[in-house]
Short mmCIF file of C-alpha atoms in Angstrom, two decimals:
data_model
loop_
_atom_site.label_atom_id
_atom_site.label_comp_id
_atom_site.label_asym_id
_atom_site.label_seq_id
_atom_site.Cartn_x
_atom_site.Cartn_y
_atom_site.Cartn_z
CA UNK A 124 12.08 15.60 29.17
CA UNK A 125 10.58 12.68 31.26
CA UNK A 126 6.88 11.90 30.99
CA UNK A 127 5.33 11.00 34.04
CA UNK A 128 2.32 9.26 33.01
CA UNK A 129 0.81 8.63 29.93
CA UNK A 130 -1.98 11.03 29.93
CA UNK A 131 0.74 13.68 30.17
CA UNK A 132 2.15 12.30 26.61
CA UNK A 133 -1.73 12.57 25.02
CA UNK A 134 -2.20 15.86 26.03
CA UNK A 135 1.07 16.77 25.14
CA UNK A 136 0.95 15.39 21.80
CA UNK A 137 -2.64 17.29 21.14
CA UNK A 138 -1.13 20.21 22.05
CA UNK A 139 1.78 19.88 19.30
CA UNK A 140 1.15 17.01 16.94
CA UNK A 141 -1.60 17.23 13.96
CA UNK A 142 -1.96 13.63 13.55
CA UNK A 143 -2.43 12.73 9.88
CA UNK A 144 -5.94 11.17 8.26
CA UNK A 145 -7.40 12.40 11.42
CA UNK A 146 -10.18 15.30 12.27
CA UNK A 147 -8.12 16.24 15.41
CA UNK A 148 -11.41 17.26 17.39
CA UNK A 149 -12.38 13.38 17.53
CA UNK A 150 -8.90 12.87 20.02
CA UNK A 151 -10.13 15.80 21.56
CA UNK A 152 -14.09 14.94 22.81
CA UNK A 153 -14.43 14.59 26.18
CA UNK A 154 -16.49 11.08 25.64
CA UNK A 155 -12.59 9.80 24.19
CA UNK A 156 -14.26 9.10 20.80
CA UNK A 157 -11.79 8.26 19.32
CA UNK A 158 -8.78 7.38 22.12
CA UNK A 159 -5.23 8.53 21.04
CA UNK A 160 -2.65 5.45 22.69
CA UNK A 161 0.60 6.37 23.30
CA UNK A 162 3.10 4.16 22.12
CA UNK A 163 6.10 2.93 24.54
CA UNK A 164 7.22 0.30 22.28
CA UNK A 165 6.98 -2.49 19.95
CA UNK A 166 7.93 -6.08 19.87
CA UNK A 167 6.67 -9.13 17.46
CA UNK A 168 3.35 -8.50 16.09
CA UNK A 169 2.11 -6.15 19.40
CA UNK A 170 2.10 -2.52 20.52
CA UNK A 171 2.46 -1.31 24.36
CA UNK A 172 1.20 1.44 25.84
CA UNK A 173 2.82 3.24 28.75
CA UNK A 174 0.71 1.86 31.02
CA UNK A 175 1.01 -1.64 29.67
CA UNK A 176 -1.54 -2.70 28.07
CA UNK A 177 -0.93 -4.09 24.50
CA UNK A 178 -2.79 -4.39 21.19
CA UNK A 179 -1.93 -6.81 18.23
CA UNK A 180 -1.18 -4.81 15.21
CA UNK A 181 -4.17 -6.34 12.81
CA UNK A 182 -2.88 -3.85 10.28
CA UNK A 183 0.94 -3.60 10.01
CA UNK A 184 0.42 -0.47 10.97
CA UNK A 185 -0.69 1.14 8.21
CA UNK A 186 -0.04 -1.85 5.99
CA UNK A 187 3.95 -1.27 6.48
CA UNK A 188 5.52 -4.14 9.33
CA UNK A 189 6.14 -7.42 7.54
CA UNK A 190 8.03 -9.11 10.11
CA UNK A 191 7.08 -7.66 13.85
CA UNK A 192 8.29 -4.48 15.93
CA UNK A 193 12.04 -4.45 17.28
CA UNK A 194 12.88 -7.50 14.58
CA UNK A 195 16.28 -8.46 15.52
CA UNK A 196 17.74 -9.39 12.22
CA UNK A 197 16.63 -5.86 10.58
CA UNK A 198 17.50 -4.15 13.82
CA UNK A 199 20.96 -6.26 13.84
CA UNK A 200 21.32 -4.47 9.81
CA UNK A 201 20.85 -1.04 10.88
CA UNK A 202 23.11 -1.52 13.66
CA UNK A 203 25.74 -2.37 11.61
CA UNK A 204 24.96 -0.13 8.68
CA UNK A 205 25.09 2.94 11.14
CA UNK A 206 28.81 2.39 12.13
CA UNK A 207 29.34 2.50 8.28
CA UNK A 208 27.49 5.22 6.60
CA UNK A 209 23.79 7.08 7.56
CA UNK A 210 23.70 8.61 4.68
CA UNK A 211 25.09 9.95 1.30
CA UNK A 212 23.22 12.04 -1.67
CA UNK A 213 22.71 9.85 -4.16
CA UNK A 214 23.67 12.58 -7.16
CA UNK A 215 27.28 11.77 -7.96
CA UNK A 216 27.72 8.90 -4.94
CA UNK A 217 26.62 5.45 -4.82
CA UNK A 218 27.12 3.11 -2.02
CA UNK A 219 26.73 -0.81 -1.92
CA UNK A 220 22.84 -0.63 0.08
CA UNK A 221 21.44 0.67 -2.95
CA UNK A 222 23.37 -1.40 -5.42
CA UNK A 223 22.73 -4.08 -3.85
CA UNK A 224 18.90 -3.62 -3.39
CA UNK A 225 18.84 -2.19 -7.10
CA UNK A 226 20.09 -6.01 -8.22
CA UNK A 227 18.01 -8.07 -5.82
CA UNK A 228 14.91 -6.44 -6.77
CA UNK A 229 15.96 -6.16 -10.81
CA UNK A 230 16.67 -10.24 -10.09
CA UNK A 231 12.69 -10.35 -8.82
CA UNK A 232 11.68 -9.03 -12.17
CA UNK A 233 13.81 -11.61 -14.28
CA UNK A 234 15.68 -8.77 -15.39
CA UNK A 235 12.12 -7.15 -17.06
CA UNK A 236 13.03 -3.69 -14.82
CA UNK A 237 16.04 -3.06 -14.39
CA UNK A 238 16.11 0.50 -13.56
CA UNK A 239 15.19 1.39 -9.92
CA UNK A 240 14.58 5.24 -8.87
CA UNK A 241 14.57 6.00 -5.03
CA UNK A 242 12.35 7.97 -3.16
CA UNK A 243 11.03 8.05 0.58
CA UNK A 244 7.30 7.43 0.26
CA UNK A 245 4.43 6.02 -1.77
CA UNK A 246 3.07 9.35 -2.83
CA UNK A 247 6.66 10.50 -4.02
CA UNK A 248 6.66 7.24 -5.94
CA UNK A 249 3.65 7.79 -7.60
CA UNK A 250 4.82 11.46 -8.05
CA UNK A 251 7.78 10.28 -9.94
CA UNK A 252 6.47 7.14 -12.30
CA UNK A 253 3.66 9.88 -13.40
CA UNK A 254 6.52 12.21 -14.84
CA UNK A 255 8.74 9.62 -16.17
CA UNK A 256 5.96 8.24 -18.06
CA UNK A 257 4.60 11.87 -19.53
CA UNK A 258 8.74 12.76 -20.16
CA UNK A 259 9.66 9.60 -21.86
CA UNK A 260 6.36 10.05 -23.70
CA UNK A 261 7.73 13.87 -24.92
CA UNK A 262 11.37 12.11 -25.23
CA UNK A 263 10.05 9.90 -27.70
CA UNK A 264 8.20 12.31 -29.58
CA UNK A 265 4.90 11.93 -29.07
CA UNK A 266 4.33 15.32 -26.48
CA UNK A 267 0.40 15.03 -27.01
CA UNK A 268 0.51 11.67 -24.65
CA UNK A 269 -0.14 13.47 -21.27
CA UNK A 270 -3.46 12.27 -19.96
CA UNK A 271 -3.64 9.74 -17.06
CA UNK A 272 -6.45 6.86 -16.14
CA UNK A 273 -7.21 5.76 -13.14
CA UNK A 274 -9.68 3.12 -12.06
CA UNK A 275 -12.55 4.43 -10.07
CA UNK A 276 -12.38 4.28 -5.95
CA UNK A 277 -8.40 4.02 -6.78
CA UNK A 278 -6.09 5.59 -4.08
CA UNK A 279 -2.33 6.58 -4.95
CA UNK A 280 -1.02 9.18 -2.38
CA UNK A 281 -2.11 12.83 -1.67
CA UNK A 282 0.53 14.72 -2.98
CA UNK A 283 -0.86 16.85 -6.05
CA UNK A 284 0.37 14.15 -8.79
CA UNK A 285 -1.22 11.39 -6.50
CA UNK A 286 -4.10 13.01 -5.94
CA UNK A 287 -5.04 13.40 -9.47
CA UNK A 288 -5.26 9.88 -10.10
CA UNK A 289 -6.76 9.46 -6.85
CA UNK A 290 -10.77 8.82 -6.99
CA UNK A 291 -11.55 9.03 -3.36
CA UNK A 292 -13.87 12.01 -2.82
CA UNK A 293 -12.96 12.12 1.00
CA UNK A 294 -9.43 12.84 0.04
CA UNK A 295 -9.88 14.82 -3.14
CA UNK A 296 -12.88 17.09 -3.37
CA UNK A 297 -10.95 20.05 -1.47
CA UNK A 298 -7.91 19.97 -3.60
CA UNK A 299 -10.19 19.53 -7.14
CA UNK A 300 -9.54 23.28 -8.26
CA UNK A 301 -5.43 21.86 -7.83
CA UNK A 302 -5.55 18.89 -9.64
CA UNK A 303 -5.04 17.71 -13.39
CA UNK A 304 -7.86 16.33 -15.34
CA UNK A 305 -7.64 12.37 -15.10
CA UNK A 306 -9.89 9.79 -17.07
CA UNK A 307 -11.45 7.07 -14.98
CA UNK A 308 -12.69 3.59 -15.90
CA UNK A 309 -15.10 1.54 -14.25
CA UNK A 310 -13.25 -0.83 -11.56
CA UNK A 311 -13.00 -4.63 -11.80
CA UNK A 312 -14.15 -4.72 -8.28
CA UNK A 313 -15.94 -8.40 -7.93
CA UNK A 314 -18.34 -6.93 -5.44
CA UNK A 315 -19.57 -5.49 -8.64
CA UNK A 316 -20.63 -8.91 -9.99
CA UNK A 317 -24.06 -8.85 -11.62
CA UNK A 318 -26.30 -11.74 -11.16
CA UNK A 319 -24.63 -14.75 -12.60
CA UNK A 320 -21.05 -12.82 -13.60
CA UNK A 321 -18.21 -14.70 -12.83
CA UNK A 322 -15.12 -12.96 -11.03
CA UNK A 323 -13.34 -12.97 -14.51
CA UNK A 324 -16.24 -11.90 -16.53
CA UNK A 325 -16.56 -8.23 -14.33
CA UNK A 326 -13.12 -8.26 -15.22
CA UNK A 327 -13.30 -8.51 -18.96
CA UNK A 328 -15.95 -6.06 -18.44
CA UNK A 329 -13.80 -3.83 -16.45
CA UNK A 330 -10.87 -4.35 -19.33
CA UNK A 331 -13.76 -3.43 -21.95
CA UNK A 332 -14.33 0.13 -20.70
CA UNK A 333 -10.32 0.83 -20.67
CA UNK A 334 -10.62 -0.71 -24.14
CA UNK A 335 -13.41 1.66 -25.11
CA UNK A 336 -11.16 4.60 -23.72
CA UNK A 337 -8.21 3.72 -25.60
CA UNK A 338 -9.68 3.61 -28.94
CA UNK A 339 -11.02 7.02 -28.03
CA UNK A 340 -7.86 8.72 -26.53
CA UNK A 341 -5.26 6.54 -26.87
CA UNK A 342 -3.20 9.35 -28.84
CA UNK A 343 -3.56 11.54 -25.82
CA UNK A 344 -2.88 8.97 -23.29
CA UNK A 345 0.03 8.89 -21.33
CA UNK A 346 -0.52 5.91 -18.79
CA UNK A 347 -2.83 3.83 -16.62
CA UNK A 348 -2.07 3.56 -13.04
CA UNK A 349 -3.52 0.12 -11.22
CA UNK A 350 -3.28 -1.19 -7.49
CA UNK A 351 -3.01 -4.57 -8.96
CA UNK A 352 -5.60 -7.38 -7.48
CA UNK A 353 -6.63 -5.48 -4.22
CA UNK A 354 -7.77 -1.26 -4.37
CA UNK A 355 -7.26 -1.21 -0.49
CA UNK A 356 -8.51 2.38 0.74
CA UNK A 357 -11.44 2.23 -1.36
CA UNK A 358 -12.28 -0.43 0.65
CA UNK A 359 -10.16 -3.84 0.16
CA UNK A 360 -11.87 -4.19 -3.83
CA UNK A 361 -10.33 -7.02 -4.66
CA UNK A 362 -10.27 -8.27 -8.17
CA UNK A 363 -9.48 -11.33 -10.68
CA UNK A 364 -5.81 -11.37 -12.09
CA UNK A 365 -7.41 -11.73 -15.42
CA UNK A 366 -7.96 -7.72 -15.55
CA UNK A 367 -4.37 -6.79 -15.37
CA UNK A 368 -3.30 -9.51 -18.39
CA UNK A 369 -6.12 -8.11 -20.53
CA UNK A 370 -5.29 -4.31 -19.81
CA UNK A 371 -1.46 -5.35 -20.29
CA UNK A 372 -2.46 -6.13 -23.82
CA UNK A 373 -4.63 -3.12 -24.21
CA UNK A 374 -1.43 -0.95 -23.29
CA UNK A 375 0.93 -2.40 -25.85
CA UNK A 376 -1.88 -2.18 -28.52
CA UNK A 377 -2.24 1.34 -28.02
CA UNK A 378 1.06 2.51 -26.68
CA UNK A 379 0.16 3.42 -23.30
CA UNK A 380 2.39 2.71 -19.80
CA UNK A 381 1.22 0.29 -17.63
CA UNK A 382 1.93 2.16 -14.03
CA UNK A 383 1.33 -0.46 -11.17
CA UNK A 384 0.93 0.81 -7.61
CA UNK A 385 2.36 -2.36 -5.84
CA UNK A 386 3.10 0.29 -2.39
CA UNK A 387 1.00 -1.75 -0.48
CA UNK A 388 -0.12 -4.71 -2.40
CA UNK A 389 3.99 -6.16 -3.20
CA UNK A 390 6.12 -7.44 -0.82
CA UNK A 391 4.49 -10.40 -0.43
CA UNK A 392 0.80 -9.18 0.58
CA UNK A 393 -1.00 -10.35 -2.31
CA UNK A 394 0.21 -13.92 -1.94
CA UNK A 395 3.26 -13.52 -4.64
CA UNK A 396 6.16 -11.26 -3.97
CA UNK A 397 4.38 -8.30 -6.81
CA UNK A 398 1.08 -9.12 -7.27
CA UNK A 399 0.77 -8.26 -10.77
CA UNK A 400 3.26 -11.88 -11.05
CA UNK A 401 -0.44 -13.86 -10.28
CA UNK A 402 -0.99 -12.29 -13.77
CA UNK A 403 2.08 -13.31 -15.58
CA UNK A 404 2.59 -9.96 -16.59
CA UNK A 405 5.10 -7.41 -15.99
CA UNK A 406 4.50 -3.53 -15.88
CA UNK A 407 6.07 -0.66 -17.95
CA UNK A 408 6.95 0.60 -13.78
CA UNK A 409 6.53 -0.54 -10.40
CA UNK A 410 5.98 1.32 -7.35
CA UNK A 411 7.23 0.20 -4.35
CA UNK A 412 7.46 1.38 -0.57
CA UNK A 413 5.37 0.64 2.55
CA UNK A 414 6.98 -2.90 3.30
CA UNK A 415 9.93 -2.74 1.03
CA UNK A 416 11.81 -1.60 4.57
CA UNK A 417 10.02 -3.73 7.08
CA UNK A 418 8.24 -1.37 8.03
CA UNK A 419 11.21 0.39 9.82
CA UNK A 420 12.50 3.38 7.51
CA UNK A 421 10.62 5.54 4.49
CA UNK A 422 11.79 4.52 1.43
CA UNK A 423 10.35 4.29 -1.90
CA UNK A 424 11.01 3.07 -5.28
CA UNK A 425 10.28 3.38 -8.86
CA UNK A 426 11.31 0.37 -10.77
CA UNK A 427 10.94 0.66 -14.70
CA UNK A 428 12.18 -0.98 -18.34
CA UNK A 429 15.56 -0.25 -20.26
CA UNK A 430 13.77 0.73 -23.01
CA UNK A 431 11.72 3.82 -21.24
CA UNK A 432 15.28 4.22 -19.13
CA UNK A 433 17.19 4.72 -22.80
CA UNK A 434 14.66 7.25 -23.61
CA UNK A 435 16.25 9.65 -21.25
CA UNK A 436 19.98 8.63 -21.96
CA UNK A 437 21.33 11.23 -23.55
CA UNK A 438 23.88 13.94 -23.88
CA UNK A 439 21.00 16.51 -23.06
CA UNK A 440 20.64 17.53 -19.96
CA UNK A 441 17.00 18.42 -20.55
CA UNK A 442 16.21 15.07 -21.68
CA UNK A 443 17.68 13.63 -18.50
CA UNK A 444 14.95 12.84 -15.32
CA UNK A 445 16.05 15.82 -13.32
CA UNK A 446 14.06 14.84 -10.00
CA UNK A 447 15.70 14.22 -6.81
CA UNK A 448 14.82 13.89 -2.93
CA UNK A 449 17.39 14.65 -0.10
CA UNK A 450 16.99 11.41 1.07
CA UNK A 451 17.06 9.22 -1.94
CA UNK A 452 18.32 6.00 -1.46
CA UNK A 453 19.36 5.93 2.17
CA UNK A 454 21.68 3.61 3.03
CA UNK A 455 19.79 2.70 6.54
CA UNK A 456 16.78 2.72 4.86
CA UNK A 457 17.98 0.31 1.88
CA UNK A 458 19.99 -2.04 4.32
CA UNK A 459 16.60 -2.73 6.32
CA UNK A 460 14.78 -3.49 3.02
CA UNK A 461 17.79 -5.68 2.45
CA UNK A 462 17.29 -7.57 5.71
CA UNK A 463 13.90 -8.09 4.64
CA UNK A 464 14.28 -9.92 1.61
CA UNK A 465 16.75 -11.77 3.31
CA UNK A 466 13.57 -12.85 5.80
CA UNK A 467 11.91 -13.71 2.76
CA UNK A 468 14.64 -16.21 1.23
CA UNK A 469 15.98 -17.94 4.66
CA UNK A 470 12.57 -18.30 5.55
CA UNK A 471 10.13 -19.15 2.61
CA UNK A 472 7.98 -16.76 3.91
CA UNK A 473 5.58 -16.97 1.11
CA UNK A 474 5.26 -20.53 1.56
CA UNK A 475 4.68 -20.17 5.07
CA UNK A 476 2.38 -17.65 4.44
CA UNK A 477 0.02 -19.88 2.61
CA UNK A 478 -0.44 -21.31 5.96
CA UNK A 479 -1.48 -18.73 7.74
CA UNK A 480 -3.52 -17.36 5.82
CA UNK A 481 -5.55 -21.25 5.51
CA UNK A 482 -5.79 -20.87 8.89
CA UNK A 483 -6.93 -17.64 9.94
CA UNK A 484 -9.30 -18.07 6.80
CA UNK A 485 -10.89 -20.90 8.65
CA UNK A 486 -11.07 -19.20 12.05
CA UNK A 487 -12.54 -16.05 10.24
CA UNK A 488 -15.48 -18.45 9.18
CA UNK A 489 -18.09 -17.22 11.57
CA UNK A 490 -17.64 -14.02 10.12
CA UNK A 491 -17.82 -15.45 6.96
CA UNK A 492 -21.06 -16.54 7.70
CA UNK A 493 -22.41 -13.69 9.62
CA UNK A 494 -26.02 -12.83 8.71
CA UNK A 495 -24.56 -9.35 8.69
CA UNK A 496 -21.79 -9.50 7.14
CA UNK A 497 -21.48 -10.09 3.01
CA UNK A 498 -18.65 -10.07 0.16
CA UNK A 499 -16.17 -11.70 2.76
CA UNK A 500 -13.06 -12.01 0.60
CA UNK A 501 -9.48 -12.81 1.15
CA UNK A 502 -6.09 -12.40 -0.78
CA UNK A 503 -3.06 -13.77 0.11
CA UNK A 504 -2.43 -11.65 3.38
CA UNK A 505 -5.26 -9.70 3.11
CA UNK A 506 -8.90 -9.98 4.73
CA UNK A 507 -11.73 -8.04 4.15
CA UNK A 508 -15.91 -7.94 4.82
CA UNK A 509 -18.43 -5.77 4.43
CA UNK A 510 -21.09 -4.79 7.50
CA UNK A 511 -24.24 -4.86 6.02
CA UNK A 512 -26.36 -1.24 7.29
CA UNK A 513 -23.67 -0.24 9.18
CA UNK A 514 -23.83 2.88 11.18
CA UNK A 515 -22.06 6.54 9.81
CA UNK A 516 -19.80 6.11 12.80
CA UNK A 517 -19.43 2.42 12.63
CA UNK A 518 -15.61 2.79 11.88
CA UNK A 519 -14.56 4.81 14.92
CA UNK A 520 -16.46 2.89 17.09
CA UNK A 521 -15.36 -0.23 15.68
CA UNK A 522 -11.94 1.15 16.15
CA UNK A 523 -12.21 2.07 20.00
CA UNK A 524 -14.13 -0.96 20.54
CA UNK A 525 -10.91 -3.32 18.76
CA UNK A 526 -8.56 -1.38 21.64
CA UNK A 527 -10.52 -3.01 24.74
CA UNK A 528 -10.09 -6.60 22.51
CA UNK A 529 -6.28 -5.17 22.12
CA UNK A 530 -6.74 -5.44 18.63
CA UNK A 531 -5.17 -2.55 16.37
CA UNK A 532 -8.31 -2.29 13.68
CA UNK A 533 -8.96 0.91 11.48
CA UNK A 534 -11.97 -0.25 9.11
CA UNK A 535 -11.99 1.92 5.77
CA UNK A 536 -16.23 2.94 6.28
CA UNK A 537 -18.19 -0.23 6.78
CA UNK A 538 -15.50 -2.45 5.31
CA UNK A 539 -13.46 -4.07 8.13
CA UNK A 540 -9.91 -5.83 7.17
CA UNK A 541 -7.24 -7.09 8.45
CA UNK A 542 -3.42 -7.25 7.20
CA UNK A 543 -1.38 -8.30 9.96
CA UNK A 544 2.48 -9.40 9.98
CA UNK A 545 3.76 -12.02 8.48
CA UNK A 546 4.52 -13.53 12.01
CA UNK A 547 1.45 -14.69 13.65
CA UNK A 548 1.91 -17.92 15.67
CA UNK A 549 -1.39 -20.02 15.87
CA UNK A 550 -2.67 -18.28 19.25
CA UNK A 551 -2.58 -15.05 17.88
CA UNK A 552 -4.35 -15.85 14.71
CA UNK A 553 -7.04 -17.56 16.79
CA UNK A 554 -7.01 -14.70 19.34
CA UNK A 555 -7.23 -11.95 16.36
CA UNK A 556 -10.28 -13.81 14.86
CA UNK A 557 -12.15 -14.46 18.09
CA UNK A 558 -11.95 -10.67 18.46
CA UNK A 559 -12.82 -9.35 15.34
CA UNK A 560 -16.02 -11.58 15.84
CA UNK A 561 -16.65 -9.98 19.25
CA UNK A 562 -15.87 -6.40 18.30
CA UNK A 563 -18.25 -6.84 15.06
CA UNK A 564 -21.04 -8.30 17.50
CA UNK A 565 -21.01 -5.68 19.56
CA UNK A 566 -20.78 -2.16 17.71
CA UNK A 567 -23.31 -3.92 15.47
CA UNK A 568 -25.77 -4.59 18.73
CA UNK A 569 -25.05 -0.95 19.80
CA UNK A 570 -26.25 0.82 16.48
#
């Protein structure tokens, strides 16, 4: 069916759609709180409306689009990989997609993990690292290991796993009577910096509590799950590299897994292709998704050592990893994450990226500056400031007012950030700091 105008697909999709991380009755007010924009398509680093009108995408939407909408060299892989195969269960099949990925990404790694287990989103991920850490645990005889840390204000998914190592309260509180008992550590969160602290020393600070915990539980202790160098739906906490190499130790002193959540910090965000590389350190598993694809099809990934691998290898069936999605490894889905990290080779996109991120840095310096505006902080692709007294509503209303700038902006409370492609030409990065400055101006004059 045709729509005929594009307040026919809003009202349509209100009637039908329950939108997610949404309270549905803010699309709903009269006073278009909180505008719903219907999407008629995509191309470079902008969204259009039906009607038109178009709105840079300041956050990848949803942290996910590396290289623009409509990119013809993925789209040009998908094209292809449809006239071969759209899909195959991956128990008992393989196809070349998902070889091929499997090797690129071990080849990333040096060869540290070698093992990649496929999944369609960051939650499943999560979902799965959590039980292949507490089963290789039992596989290797030591059953009592099945407690799991988490840093506090962390985020991994909302799926029940997730959301047990998830210290959000917004996300968690009505699920607490569902979840597993997790520890939590202090986080290494430089906003945290007392007077005269150095980035590194919150961080040895940080590393001291997990220490602390260790010696206490280590026994019990199953893993530690980290989003390493920037907790982004806490609020973009970014911290010093130095926290991951000293809880790296901690883990091999104590025989605990080292879980990094890379979902939306790898791929290139953070500045390095995995962030936790700015550390010199390598994981017991990596979680991947988000950008892995482009942005263009779920997929997820689990990426983990021989050693914890061989601890499931077995004659057994019971000692095997018995989980499985419908959709694991996708052959679409794996050729567009292909065609991505072909972008990043022919390209040097992390090179380049050092660029533009110098020079949206600079433009962002008004902001920087902004009597009410403090902590501004950046990482690799990645900016973020805090509004200082911010309004309750300050988010939505920063939101709405981003759309008249035609700026796609979602701030996480009073903490405003951008992640945009990896694509911006010099106009747009201009264009996307001149707005920010304007939309922060004036939701902060109308509080």
């Amino acid at each position: 069916m045709e729509l005929n105008t594009q307040t026919d697909l809003v009202a349509r999709s209100l009637r039908s759609v329950w939108h997610p991380c949404t309270q549905m009755q803010h699309h709903a007010a009269h006073d278009n709180t909180v505008p719903l924009i219907p999407v008629s398509h995509g191309r470079g680093a902008w969204l259009y409306d039906h009607e038109g009108r178009r709105y840079l995408d300041a956050i990848s939407s949803w942290w996910v689009n590396l290289f623009g909408h409509a990119n013809p060299r993925i789209n040009a892989a998908l094209k292809d990989q449809l006239d071969r195969l759209e899909h195959a269960m991956l128990a008992g099949f393989t196809h070349e997609p998902v070889v091929q990925l499997s090797e690129k990404l071990n080849a990333l790694t040096g060869g540290v993990l070698g093992h990649c287990f496929y999944a369609s989103d960051g939650a499943s991920a999560v979902e799965i690292a959590l039980k292949m850490s507490f089963h290789a645990w039992r596989n290797s005889g030591l059953a009592d290991k099945q407690e799991f840390v988490c840093l506090k204000g962390s985020y991994h998914g909302e799926t029940i796993g997730a959301l047990a190592v998830t210290d959000v309260a917004l996300f968690k509180d009505a699920y607490g009577p569902l979840l597993r008992a997790t520890q939590t550590v202090i986080s290494p969160d430089t906003r945290r910096a007392a007077e005269g602290e150095s980035e590194q020393d919150v961080a040895r600070r940080a590393a001291a509590d997990v220490e602390l915990l260790f010696q206490q539980r280590g026994d019990k202790i199953a893993a530690i799950i980290i989003e390493p160098l920037v907790q982004c739906a806490t609020g973009m906490a970014m911290h010093d590299p130095l926290y991951l190499k000293l809880v790296r130790e901690l883990c091999d002193r104590h025989q605990v897994h080292m879980i990094l959540d890379e979902i939306a910090v790898g791929c290139g965000r953070t500045g390095t292709f995995f962030a936790c590389e700015q550390a010199g350190i390598w994981p017991d598993f990596v979680c991947l998704s988000k950008g892995i694809s482009g942005g263009y099809l779920p997929l997820s990934l689990v990426m983990t050592r021989d050693d914890i691998y061989q601890t499931f290898y077995s004659s057994d069936v019971t000692r095997g990893f018995l989980h499985s999605h419908s959709y694991t490894g996708n052959p679409l889905a794996c050729r567009a994450a292909l065609a991505t990290l072909q972008i990043f080779e022919e390209d040097d996109v992390l090179a380049q990226n050092q660029l533009r991120a110098a020079r949206l840095t600079a433009a962002l310096a008004p902001l920087a500056e902004h009597e009410q505006v403090r902590h501004f902080r950046q990482r690799g692709m990645i900016w973020a400031f805090d509004a200082i007294d911010a309004a309750p509503d300050f988010s939505r209303r920063f939101f709405t007012a981003a759309l008249q700038k035609e700026l796609l902006m979602r701030p996480i409370g009073s903490t405003v950030y951008m992640m945009p492609p990896y694509i911006l030409d010099d106009a747009e990065i201009d264009g996307l700091a001149a707005g920010t400055l304007a939309v922060f101006n004036q939701v902060m004059a109308g509080q």
